[in-house]
């Protein structure tokens, strides 16, 4: 009897998870969140505070205007595991200058959970348990971004745009296509201060879902007294802004220190430390110490959130990150450990990335 109760609880949990994943309101605070995680272990080590300083192949994600600082073709690869290795996050990007005043890039992101147990058909119509009725499915989110950057007539001012295609799949239950645009600006002053502004989903990103009604009916039938209506089939991602300012300091020719402070804006009320009905703001700060442009040590803190404890009291949580990097003859290897010390609600993750300059193949 106890075993059957546990099985029913498992069925009910599976139903809730799938239903909550499928439900998409017209406009949501959190939508396509896998595109907000970030890329590149070097950037993670600085708590993603790179909007103004980014200037390599990964700029296609952080601020496409930074692609204009490329001197040659570059390729970037990254892998990270989330939620105790349950979810895998992978990224690949390629970028190249077109001429002295323009550059292009292409990036692909996949965030997926594979081999999920589907127990909705575990118990047949007669109440018998049949483990052969258990199947596996995967849920995966894909983002493909095309980037273009152009130098503007004003000295030090660059602009970039992203056109992105979003594909999301939840087993055989549902899938969606989405489209959106980003735009970014970078400006470098004569005294080497850099400023960056990145506007994500500037036109709102629209996702159109296709739901298998037969599969949805099977899920409803797996749990008693459940009669949920078919979820909405449209989902809209509201715009977000990232503003950053940075400067690199040189010491005795061999040593450098890159510093950056970013402000991340959402136009919705969230748990960010500054929040109202119009917008929410959370800061991020990052540092990168370099030696002879070969060895790098990084640290940063971001994702400052108001957290309600179990006893009802509130505290401020944040995500501290650290990282190291090594660059030699066109090969750059980076590592980051996120949420070191477990100061936020997020779980820590190990992130590895590799960047290759085309000069390596010459």
PDB file of C-alpha atoms in Angstrom, residues 250-256:
ATOM      1  CA  UNK A 250      48.478  48.433 -16.328  1.00  0.00           C
ATOM      2  CA  UNK A 251      51.219  48.013 -13.712  1.00  0.00           C
ATOM      3  CA  UNK A 252      54.909  47.672 -14.581  1.00  0.00           C
ATOM      4  CA  UNK A 253      54.043  46.558 -18.124  1.00  0.00           C
ATOM      5  CA  UNK A 254      53.542  42.887 -17.139  1.00  0.00           C
ATOM      6  CA  UNK A 255      50.549  43.199 -14.805  1.00  0.00           C
ATOM      7  CA  UNK A 256      47.011  44.309 -15.578  1.00  0.00           C
TER       8      UNK A 256
END
